[in-house]
Amino acid sequence: MTETQTADAVIIGGGIHGTSLAFHLAERGLKPVVLERRFLGAEATGRSSGLVRMHYDLEPESRLAWVSFQYFRDWEDRVGGDCGFTRTGFLQIVEQEHADQLRANVTMHQRIGIPALVVTAEDVSRLAPGFYTQDFEIAAYEPESGYADPSSTARAFMDAAQRRGARLVQDCRVTGITVQGGRVSGVESSRGEFSAPIVVNAAGAWSARVGRMVGLDLPVDTWRHDTIFIRRPEALRREHPSVIDFQNEMYFRPETGRLTLIGLEDGNPVGEDPDEQDERARPGFVDRTVERICRRIPGMEHGSLHSAHGGYDGISPDQRAILDQAGPEGFYLACGFSGTGFKIAPGVGACMSERILDGQAVTVDISPFNLERFSIGTRLEGEHGYENVWR
Ligand SMILES: Cc1cc2nc3c(=O)[nH]c(=O)nc-3n(C[C@H](O)[C@H](O)[C@H](O)COP(=O)(O)OP(=O)(O)OC[C@H]3O[C@@H](n4cnc5c(N)ncnc54)[C@H](O)[C@@H]3O)c2cc1C
């Protein structure tokens, strides 16, 4: 029999959201414990492409991304350690039919304070020599955006939380959540019992399973996503901006060592069992991706394959996060990040700590991300929406 350990809060999941929340709770004086069934950043966070941009069609998401961007930019002062933020500039390329939405969204971003502007295809060919620019007229440009290293970011959040008294227990699978008198009282795990008045579900692709431990039927499915690294040919050695390219249903960004990381927006299976996962990219993915990147950067046909891998995130029906309290008192949800959760994690951690400790988030109003929206049949949509990102 192991002794029950106590904590001010139990956070289930040692990904970017569990560690961000641990940091923010610890900053407020709590001593949370993060329980991770494998190791820090083992799942979506460790596989994440790490894009850091603010371009969304939904204002609350842009606000979360903008708050978060300022952490990435000022990481050493704000958190400490290194998040690997690299400024590359970011381009959002859309089909001509979405040009009006793009303009309206950039206006919304500028109103929030985000450095963003609309540029022409000609501007893009100057910003990114080597890009094919004949198939669109305008793009959004964020000169300050780029990418960070998700594993280092999670590590730095956890280190900073631990310096303030938080704990991390790895190789620790939560198997049950204990409830007394309608309130959570802790969890049972492969490493014994932990008692705490607050339990947070930050279990990524496993969040629906964790929800069932308190009888909640969360609308969070699993989403599989593969990515590839290509080594650019010598002629393309100059780093290019980070890009979301709706025209070609892909995104890409540079990586050190003359690499380019690419992911596709289509063909990401929903509903697979993440415990059956194969970390290798699926058959056919490499060919499809190479063909796609060569459409935008024709010189890439002289590139070479470096590596490819895949991972799982949790996806909600409207492809937006669920940030709420639900089920027994003291049980909170930070899940359903739908393949875009890395870049908003610092802001989400700040807001969830306010929601938990003060009853309401003030950094950004996260009430639109409530769980109830699904049971009343609504979904979060941008005022000038682009449709679902993932198909
Ligand atoms: C390939 C890929 C590329 C991506 N690219 C980007 C990008 O460029 N930009 C962006 O913003 N987002 C991106 N995303 C999405 C982003 O990475 C995720 O939204 C984010 O990492 C989710 O973090 P998380 O902490 O919620 O989940 P995770 O990192 O998956 O962490 C959840 C943790 O919970 C643990 N866990 C589960 N069940 C239990 C249990 N019972 N007990 C204990 N621990 C448990 C898991 O082991 C896991 O480590 C990408 C995702 C993938 C898969």
Short mmCIF file of C-alpha atoms and ligand atoms in Angstrom, two decimals:
data_model
loop_
_atom_site.label_atom_id
_atom_site.label_comp_id
_atom_site.label_asym_id
_atom_site.label_seq_id
_atom_site.Cartn_x
_atom_site.Cartn_y
_atom_site.Cartn_z
CA MET A 1 0.00 0.00 0.00
CA THR A 2 1.39 3.40 -0.96
CA GLU A 3 0.51 6.46 1.04
CA THR A 4 -1.91 8.96 -0.49
CA GLN A 5 -0.05 12.01 -1.69
CA THR A 6 -1.63 15.43 -1.49
CA ALA A 7 -1.49 18.40 -3.85
CA ASP A 8 -3.41 21.63 -4.35
CA ALA A 9 -4.39 20.45 -7.84
CA VAL A 10 -3.89 17.34 -9.96
CA ILE A 11 -3.29 17.99 -13.66
CA ILE A 12 -3.75 14.90 -15.83
CA GLY A 13 -1.35 15.11 -18.80
CA GLY A 14 2.19 16.40 -19.15
CA GLY A 15 1.80 18.08 -22.54
CA ILE A 16 2.00 21.77 -23.27
CA HIS A 17 -1.40 22.46 -21.66
CA GLY A 18 -0.73 20.54 -18.45
CA THR A 19 2.65 22.22 -18.01
CA SER A 20 1.39 25.73 -18.89
CA LEU A 21 -1.40 25.39 -16.34
CA ALA A 22 1.03 24.03 -13.72
CA PHE A 23 3.22 27.10 -14.26
CA HIS A 24 0.32 29.55 -13.97
CA LEU A 25 -1.17 27.86 -10.89
CA ALA A 26 2.26 27.76 -9.25
CA GLU A 27 2.73 31.47 -10.02
CA ARG A 28 -0.45 32.05 -8.03
CA GLY A 29 1.01 30.15 -5.05
CA LEU A 30 -0.54 26.69 -5.54
CA LYS A 31 1.46 23.47 -5.47
CA PRO A 32 -0.02 21.39 -8.30
CA VAL A 33 1.14 17.95 -9.42
CA VAL A 34 1.26 16.96 -13.10
CA LEU A 35 0.65 13.24 -13.66
CA GLU A 36 1.89 11.95 -17.03
CA ARG A 37 1.41 8.34 -18.12
CA ARG A 38 4.57 8.41 -20.29
CA PHE A 39 7.02 11.33 -20.20
CA LEU A 40 6.83 15.10 -20.61
CA GLY A 41 5.72 16.07 -24.12
CA ALA A 42 5.43 12.42 -25.21
CA GLU A 43 2.33 12.90 -27.38
CA ALA A 44 0.89 15.80 -29.45
CA THR A 45 3.25 18.31 -27.87
CA GLY A 46 6.38 16.37 -28.77
CA ARG A 47 5.21 15.87 -32.37
CA SER A 48 3.85 19.38 -32.84
CA SER A 49 5.03 21.55 -35.72
CA GLY A 50 5.20 24.46 -33.29
CA LEU A 51 3.82 27.22 -35.53
CA VAL A 52 3.35 30.46 -33.63
CA ARG A 53 0.98 32.80 -35.48
CA MET A 54 -2.08 34.83 -34.61
CA HIS A 55 -4.13 34.48 -37.79
CA TYR A 56 -7.47 32.91 -36.87
CA ASP A 57 -10.95 33.69 -38.11
CA LEU A 58 -12.32 33.55 -34.53
CA GLU A 59 -11.52 36.57 -32.40
CA PRO A 60 -11.16 34.77 -29.02
CA GLU A 61 -8.58 32.43 -30.61
CA SER A 62 -6.62 35.35 -32.06
CA ARG A 63 -6.72 36.99 -28.64
CA LEU A 64 -5.37 33.83 -26.96
CA ALA A 65 -2.68 33.55 -29.66
CA TRP A 66 -1.69 37.21 -29.24
CA VAL A 67 -1.36 36.90 -25.45
CA SER A 68 0.64 33.70 -25.99
CA PHE A 69 2.87 35.22 -28.65
CA GLN A 70 4.09 37.74 -26.09
CA TYR A 71 5.23 34.87 -23.85
CA PHE A 72 7.12 33.23 -26.73
CA ARG A 73 8.73 36.54 -27.67
CA ASP A 74 9.75 37.43 -24.10
CA TRP A 75 10.20 33.86 -22.87
CA GLU A 76 13.34 34.23 -20.81
CA ASP A 77 11.95 37.16 -18.80
CA ARG A 78 8.39 35.86 -18.55
CA VAL A 79 8.99 32.14 -17.82
CA GLY A 80 12.72 31.42 -17.90
CA GLY A 81 14.66 28.85 -19.87
CA ASP A 82 14.30 28.53 -23.62
CA CYS A 83 11.24 27.89 -25.79
CA GLY A 84 13.19 27.95 -29.05
CA PHE A 85 11.13 30.76 -30.54
CA THR A 86 12.40 31.64 -34.02
CA ARG A 87 10.99 34.57 -35.90
CA THR A 88 10.43 33.76 -39.58
CA GLY A 89 7.46 35.92 -40.51
CA PHE A 90 4.16 34.17 -41.29
CA LEU A 91 2.05 34.18 -44.45
CA GLN A 92 -1.58 33.09 -44.66
CA ILE A 93 -2.42 32.36 -48.28
CA VAL A 94 -6.11 31.89 -49.13
CA GLU A 95 -8.09 31.12 -52.27
CA GLN A 96 -9.45 34.13 -54.14
CA GLU A 97 -12.99 33.37 -52.90
CA HIS A 98 -11.77 34.00 -49.33
CA ALA A 99 -10.01 37.31 -50.05
CA ASP A 100 -12.76 39.40 -48.39
CA GLN A 101 -12.67 37.23 -45.27
CA LEU A 102 -8.89 37.56 -45.14
CA ARG A 103 -9.09 41.36 -45.29
CA ALA A 104 -11.77 41.43 -42.57
CA ASN A 105 -9.78 39.06 -40.36
CA VAL A 106 -6.61 41.13 -40.67
CA THR A 107 -8.64 44.20 -39.67
CA MET A 108 -9.83 42.25 -36.60
CA HIS A 109 -6.22 41.25 -35.79
CA GLN A 110 -5.03 44.85 -36.09
CA ARG A 111 -7.84 45.97 -33.77
CA ILE A 112 -6.56 43.50 -31.15
CA GLY A 113 -3.03 44.92 -31.59
CA ILE A 114 -1.49 42.07 -33.58
CA PRO A 115 1.20 43.14 -36.05
CA ALA A 116 -0.50 41.98 -39.27
CA LEU A 117 -1.09 43.37 -42.74
CA VAL A 118 -2.48 42.43 -46.11
CA VAL A 119 0.15 41.94 -48.81
CA THR A 120 -0.09 41.26 -52.54
CA ALA A 121 1.24 38.24 -54.42
CA GLU A 122 3.98 40.50 -55.71
CA ASP A 123 5.00 41.34 -52.13
CA VAL A 124 5.08 37.61 -51.38
CA SER A 125 7.45 36.92 -54.25
CA ARG A 126 9.80 39.50 -52.73
CA LEU A 127 9.42 38.12 -49.20
CA ALA A 128 9.80 34.54 -50.36
CA PRO A 129 11.79 34.21 -53.57
CA GLY A 130 11.19 30.78 -55.07
CA PHE A 131 7.46 30.71 -54.21
CA TYR A 132 4.95 30.27 -57.03
CA THR A 133 2.64 33.29 -56.63
CA GLN A 134 0.40 33.20 -59.72
CA ASP A 135 -2.56 31.44 -58.06
CA PHE A 136 -3.58 34.04 -55.44
CA GLU A 137 -3.87 37.81 -55.24
CA ILE A 138 -3.46 38.67 -51.57
CA ALA A 139 -2.15 37.11 -48.39
CA ALA A 140 -1.99 38.07 -44.72
CA TYR A 141 1.49 38.72 -43.34
CA GLU A 142 2.61 38.68 -39.71
CA PRO A 143 6.23 39.88 -39.63
CA GLU A 144 6.78 38.92 -35.96
CA SER A 145 5.46 35.35 -36.08
CA GLY A 146 7.41 32.12 -36.53
CA TYR A 147 7.73 28.86 -34.64
CA ALA A 148 8.92 27.53 -31.28
CA ASP A 149 10.17 24.17 -30.05
CA PRO A 150 7.19 22.52 -28.31
CA SER A 151 9.20 20.00 -26.25
CA SER A 152 11.52 22.72 -24.93
CA THR A 153 8.52 24.96 -24.26
CA ALA A 154 6.81 22.27 -22.15
CA ARG A 155 10.09 21.53 -20.36
CA ALA A 156 10.64 25.23 -19.61
CA PHE A 157 7.08 25.65 -18.29
CA MET A 158 7.51 22.59 -16.07
CA ASP A 159 10.92 23.67 -14.80
CA ALA A 160 9.53 27.11 -13.93
CA ALA A 161 6.53 25.50 -12.21
CA GLN A 162 8.81 23.15 -10.24
CA ARG A 163 10.94 26.08 -9.09
CA ARG A 164 7.70 27.41 -7.57
CA GLY A 165 6.80 24.15 -5.83
CA ALA A 166 4.91 22.14 -8.48
CA ARG A 167 5.67 18.44 -9.01
CA LEU A 168 5.86 16.19 -12.06
CA VAL A 169 5.29 12.45 -11.84
CA GLN A 170 6.07 10.63 -15.08
CA ASP A 171 5.24 7.04 -15.97
CA CYS A 172 2.05 7.59 -13.96
CA ARG A 173 -1.28 6.66 -15.57
CA VAL A 174 -4.42 8.05 -13.97
CA THR A 175 -6.92 5.19 -13.77
CA GLY A 176 -9.78 6.79 -11.86
CA ILE A 177 -11.04 10.04 -10.36
CA THR A 178 -12.50 10.06 -6.87
CA VAL A 179 -15.60 12.11 -6.11
CA GLN A 180 -17.10 12.77 -2.66
CA GLY A 181 -20.35 14.63 -2.15
CA GLY A 182 -20.41 15.94 -5.74
CA ARG A 183 -16.81 17.25 -5.60
CA VAL A 184 -13.59 15.75 -6.85
CA SER A 185 -11.29 14.61 -4.09
CA GLY A 186 -8.37 13.26 -6.10
CA VAL A 187 -7.27 10.51 -8.49
CA GLU A 188 -6.17 6.90 -8.49
CA SER A 189 -3.13 6.09 -10.57
CA SER A 190 -0.55 3.46 -11.39
CA ARG A 191 1.61 5.20 -8.78
CA GLY A 192 -0.95 5.33 -6.03
CA GLU A 193 -3.56 7.84 -4.89
CA PHE A 194 -3.31 11.62 -5.04
CA SER A 195 -5.79 13.76 -3.14
CA ALA A 196 -6.62 17.27 -4.35
CA PRO A 197 -9.70 19.53 -4.46
CA ILE A 198 -9.00 20.39 -8.13
CA VAL A 199 -8.51 17.90 -10.99
CA VAL A 200 -7.84 19.08 -14.54
CA ASN A 201 -8.28 17.00 -17.69
CA ALA A 202 -5.41 18.00 -19.99
CA ALA A 203 -5.08 14.55 -21.52
CA GLY A 204 -5.06 15.51 -25.21
CA ALA A 205 -6.26 12.67 -27.44
CA TRP A 206 -7.18 10.71 -24.27
CA SER A 207 -9.42 13.43 -22.79
CA ALA A 208 -12.69 11.67 -23.64
CA ARG A 209 -11.44 8.60 -21.73
CA VAL A 210 -10.51 10.76 -18.75
CA GLY A 211 -13.93 12.48 -18.97
CA ARG A 212 -15.64 9.09 -18.68
CA MET A 213 -13.92 8.63 -15.31
CA VAL A 214 -16.40 11.18 -13.90
CA GLY A 215 -19.30 10.11 -16.16
CA LEU A 216 -18.84 12.90 -18.72
CA ASP A 217 -19.39 12.14 -22.39
CA LEU A 218 -17.00 14.68 -23.91
CA PRO A 219 -17.31 15.41 -27.65
CA VAL A 220 -13.59 15.00 -28.17
CA ASP A 221 -12.48 12.54 -30.82
CA THR A 222 -8.94 11.61 -31.80
CA TRP A 223 -7.24 13.28 -34.77
CA ARG A 224 -4.18 11.85 -36.49
CA HIS A 225 -1.69 14.15 -38.22
CA ASP A 226 1.51 13.35 -40.10
CA THR A 227 4.36 15.71 -40.91
CA ILE A 228 7.48 15.51 -43.03
CA PHE A 229 10.88 17.19 -43.03
CA ILE A 230 12.51 17.84 -46.40
CA ARG A 231 16.06 19.08 -46.84
CA ARG A 232 15.96 22.00 -49.24
CA PRO A 233 18.36 22.02 -52.18
CA GLU A 234 21.32 24.39 -52.06
CA ALA A 235 19.52 26.86 -54.35
CA LEU A 236 16.81 27.26 -51.66
CA ARG A 237 19.18 27.54 -48.69
CA ARG A 238 17.69 30.90 -47.60
CA GLU A 239 15.03 30.40 -44.94
CA HIS A 240 11.48 31.03 -46.10
CA PRO A 241 8.60 32.36 -43.96
CA SER A 242 6.22 30.04 -42.11
CA VAL A 243 3.11 29.59 -44.23
CA ILE A 244 -0.45 28.32 -44.12
CA ASP A 245 -1.45 27.69 -47.71
CA PHE A 246 -5.19 27.05 -48.00
CA GLN A 247 -4.86 26.88 -51.78
CA ASN A 248 -2.78 23.71 -51.44
CA GLU A 249 -4.32 22.54 -48.13
CA MET A 250 -0.99 22.53 -46.32
CA TYR A 251 1.25 24.47 -43.98
CA PHE A 252 5.03 24.59 -43.83
CA ARG A 253 7.86 26.29 -42.01
CA PRO A 254 11.64 26.29 -42.05
CA GLU A 255 13.69 24.30 -39.54
CA THR A 256 17.39 24.50 -38.79
CA GLY A 257 19.74 22.49 -41.01
CA ARG A 258 18.12 23.74 -44.25
CA LEU A 259 15.01 21.71 -43.50
CA THR A 260 11.37 22.50 -44.26
CA LEU A 261 8.60 20.93 -42.16
CA ILE A 262 5.29 20.32 -43.96
CA GLY A 263 1.84 19.15 -42.85
CA LEU A 264 -1.37 18.65 -44.84
CA GLU A 265 -4.82 19.89 -43.90
CA ASP A 266 -6.65 17.05 -45.61
CA GLY A 267 -6.50 13.31 -44.98
CA ASN A 268 -6.07 13.46 -41.19
CA PRO A 269 -8.08 10.47 -39.88
CA VAL A 270 -10.51 11.06 -37.01
CA GLY A 271 -11.53 8.38 -34.52
CA GLU A 272 -8.47 6.09 -34.53
CA ASP A 273 -7.35 4.48 -31.27
CA PRO A 274 -4.25 6.47 -30.22
CA ASP A 275 -3.03 3.49 -28.17
CA GLU A 276 -2.61 1.56 -31.41
CA GLN A 277 -0.44 4.31 -32.80
CA ASP A 278 2.33 3.93 -35.26
CA GLU A 279 4.66 6.90 -34.98
CA ARG A 280 5.69 6.55 -38.63
CA ALA A 281 3.85 8.58 -41.27
CA ARG A 282 1.14 6.64 -43.10
CA PRO A 283 1.75 5.08 -46.54
CA GLY A 284 1.33 7.58 -49.37
CA PHE A 285 1.76 10.65 -47.15
CA VAL A 286 5.29 11.44 -48.31
CA ASP A 287 4.37 11.39 -52.02
CA ARG A 288 1.27 13.55 -51.52
CA THR A 289 3.20 16.08 -49.46
CA VAL A 290 6.14 16.35 -51.82
CA GLU A 291 3.74 16.93 -54.71
CA ARG A 292 1.95 19.65 -52.69
CA ILE A 293 5.08 21.57 -51.60
CA CYS A 294 6.45 21.50 -55.16
CA ARG A 295 3.30 23.32 -56.30
CA ARG A 296 4.18 26.26 -54.02
CA ILE A 297 7.99 26.01 -54.17
CA PRO A 298 8.82 24.35 -57.51
CA GLY A 299 12.58 24.20 -56.70
CA MET A 300 11.78 21.72 -53.91
CA GLU A 301 11.75 18.94 -56.50
CA HIS A 302 15.51 18.90 -55.99
CA GLY A 303 15.12 18.48 -52.22
CA SER A 304 15.59 15.22 -50.32
CA LEU A 305 13.48 13.44 -47.74
CA HIS A 306 14.82 13.82 -44.20
CA SER A 307 12.17 12.18 -42.00
CA ALA A 308 8.43 11.84 -41.39
CA HIS A 309 6.32 11.10 -38.33
CA GLY A 310 2.80 11.41 -36.95
CA GLY A 311 0.89 12.02 -33.73
CA TYR A 312 -2.57 12.42 -32.21
CA ASP A 313 -4.47 15.37 -30.76
CA GLY A 314 -8.05 15.59 -29.45
CA ILE A 315 -10.51 17.24 -31.86
CA SER A 316 -13.91 18.75 -31.05
CA PRO A 317 -16.86 19.02 -33.49
CA ASP A 318 -16.15 22.70 -34.29
CA GLN A 319 -12.37 22.21 -34.20
CA ARG A 320 -12.02 24.62 -31.25
CA ALA A 321 -10.88 24.01 -27.69
CA ILE A 322 -13.03 23.16 -24.67
CA LEU A 323 -12.06 25.27 -21.64
CA ASP A 324 -14.55 24.85 -18.84
CA GLN A 325 -15.61 23.38 -15.54
CA ALA A 326 -17.88 20.34 -15.96
CA GLY A 327 -19.13 17.31 -14.03
CA PRO A 328 -18.30 17.23 -10.33
CA GLU A 329 -17.25 20.45 -8.66
CA GLY A 330 -13.51 21.00 -8.96
CA PHE A 331 -13.22 19.13 -12.28
CA TYR A 332 -11.93 21.24 -15.18
CA LEU A 333 -11.39 20.73 -18.91
CA ALA A 334 -8.51 22.02 -21.03
CA CYS A 335 -8.86 19.79 -24.07
CA GLY A 336 -10.12 19.44 -27.65
CA PHE A 337 -7.31 21.60 -29.04
CA SER A 338 -8.00 20.25 -32.51
CA GLY A 339 -4.52 20.38 -34.00
CA THR A 340 -3.86 24.04 -33.24
CA GLY A 341 -3.32 24.09 -29.47
CA PHE A 342 0.40 24.70 -29.13
CA LYS A 343 0.54 28.39 -30.01
CA ILE A 344 -2.29 29.33 -27.61
CA ALA A 345 -1.03 27.29 -24.63
CA PRO A 346 0.56 30.13 -22.62
CA GLY A 347 -2.64 32.20 -22.82
CA VAL A 348 -4.87 29.20 -22.12
CA GLY A 349 -2.82 28.35 -19.00
CA ALA A 350 -3.16 31.93 -17.75
CA CYS A 351 -6.92 31.94 -18.41
CA MET A 352 -7.57 28.49 -16.92
CA SER A 353 -5.70 29.44 -13.74
CA GLU A 354 -7.97 32.51 -13.45
CA ARG A 355 -11.07 30.42 -14.18
CA ILE A 356 -10.07 27.91 -11.48
CA LEU A 357 -8.96 30.39 -8.81
CA ASP A 358 -11.18 33.42 -9.48
CA GLY A 359 -14.20 31.82 -11.17
CA GLN A 360 -13.64 33.79 -14.36
CA ALA A 361 -10.81 34.47 -16.81
CA VAL A 362 -9.85 38.09 -17.35
CA THR A 363 -6.73 37.79 -19.55
CA VAL A 364 -9.04 36.67 -22.38
CA ASP A 365 -12.75 35.89 -22.12
CA ILE A 366 -12.72 32.10 -22.62
CA SER A 367 -16.44 31.63 -21.97
CA PRO A 368 -17.09 30.99 -25.72
CA PHE A 369 -15.07 27.77 -25.34
CA ASN A 370 -17.66 26.29 -22.96
CA LEU A 371 -18.71 22.65 -23.15
CA GLU A 372 -22.42 23.45 -23.29
CA ARG A 373 -22.20 24.80 -26.85
CA PHE A 374 -22.24 21.25 -28.17
CA SER A 375 -25.25 20.05 -26.18
CA ILE A 376 -27.32 23.06 -27.32
CA GLY A 377 -26.30 22.42 -30.92
CA THR A 378 -24.19 25.51 -31.56
CA ARG A 379 -20.62 25.71 -32.78
CA LEU A 380 -17.96 28.40 -32.65
CA GLU A 381 -17.59 30.08 -36.00
CA GLY A 382 -15.57 33.10 -37.06
CA GLU A 383 -17.50 36.18 -38.12
CA HIS A 384 -15.59 35.97 -41.41
CA GLY A 385 -14.98 32.23 -41.35
CA TYR A 386 -12.84 30.13 -43.68
CA GLU A 387 -14.62 26.81 -42.97
CA ASN A 388 -12.98 23.94 -41.11
CA VAL A 389 -9.20 23.84 -41.24
CA TRP A 390 -8.99 20.03 -41.15
CA ARG A 391 -10.80 17.94 -43.71
C1 LIG B 1 1.80 16.34 -35.71
C2 LIG B 1 1.16 17.54 -35.04
C3 LIG B 1 1.51 18.82 -35.46
C4 LIG B 1 0.94 19.94 -34.81
N1 LIG B 1 1.33 21.21 -35.18
C5 LIG B 1 0.87 22.30 -34.50
C6 LIG B 1 1.33 23.61 -34.80
O1 LIG B 1 2.14 23.81 -35.71
N2 LIG B 1 0.87 24.65 -34.06
C7 LIG B 1 -0.05 24.47 -33.06
O2 LIG B 1 -0.46 25.46 -32.43
N3 LIG B 1 -0.52 23.23 -32.76
C8 LIG B 1 -0.08 22.15 -33.44
N4 LIG B 1 -0.53 20.90 -33.15
C9 LIG B 1 -1.48 20.76 -32.06
C10 LIG B 1 -0.80 20.86 -30.71
O3 LIG B 1 0.45 20.21 -30.76
C11 LIG B 1 -1.71 20.25 -29.66
O4 LIG B 1 -2.96 20.92 -29.69
C12 LIG B 1 -1.11 20.39 -28.27
O5 LIG B 1 0.21 19.90 -28.23
C13 LIG B 1 -1.98 19.64 -27.29
O6 LIG B 1 -1.33 19.67 -26.04
P1 LIG B 1 -1.95 18.87 -24.83
O7 LIG B 1 -1.12 19.17 -23.66
O8 LIG B 1 -3.42 19.16 -24.77
O9 LIG B 1 -1.86 17.34 -25.30
P2 LIG B 1 -0.64 16.30 -25.31
O10 LIG B 1 0.64 16.93 -25.66
O11 LIG B 1 -1.08 15.14 -26.15
O12 LIG B 1 -0.54 15.90 -23.78
C14 LIG B 1 -1.53 15.10 -23.17
C15 LIG B 1 -0.78 14.13 -22.28
O13 LIG B 1 -1.73 13.43 -21.48
C16 LIG B 1 -1.17 12.17 -21.21
N5 LIG B 1 -2.23 11.29 -20.72
C17 LIG B 1 -3.30 10.82 -21.40
N6 LIG B 1 -4.06 10.06 -20.61
C18 LIG B 1 -3.46 10.02 -19.40
C19 LIG B 1 -3.75 9.38 -18.16
N7 LIG B 1 -4.84 8.60 -18.00
N8 LIG B 1 -2.91 9.57 -17.11
C20 LIG B 1 -1.80 10.36 -17.22
N9 LIG B 1 -1.47 10.98 -18.37
C21 LIG B 1 -2.29 10.83 -19.45
C22 LIG B 1 -0.56 11.75 -22.54
O14 LIG B 1 0.43 10.75 -22.39
C23 LIG B 1 -0.02 13.07 -23.07
O15 LIG B 1 1.36 13.22 -22.86
C24 LIG B 1 -0.01 19.76 -33.77
C25 LIG B 1 -0.36 18.47 -33.37
C26 LIG B 1 0.21 17.35 -33.99
C27 LIG B 1 -0.18 15.97 -33.54
#
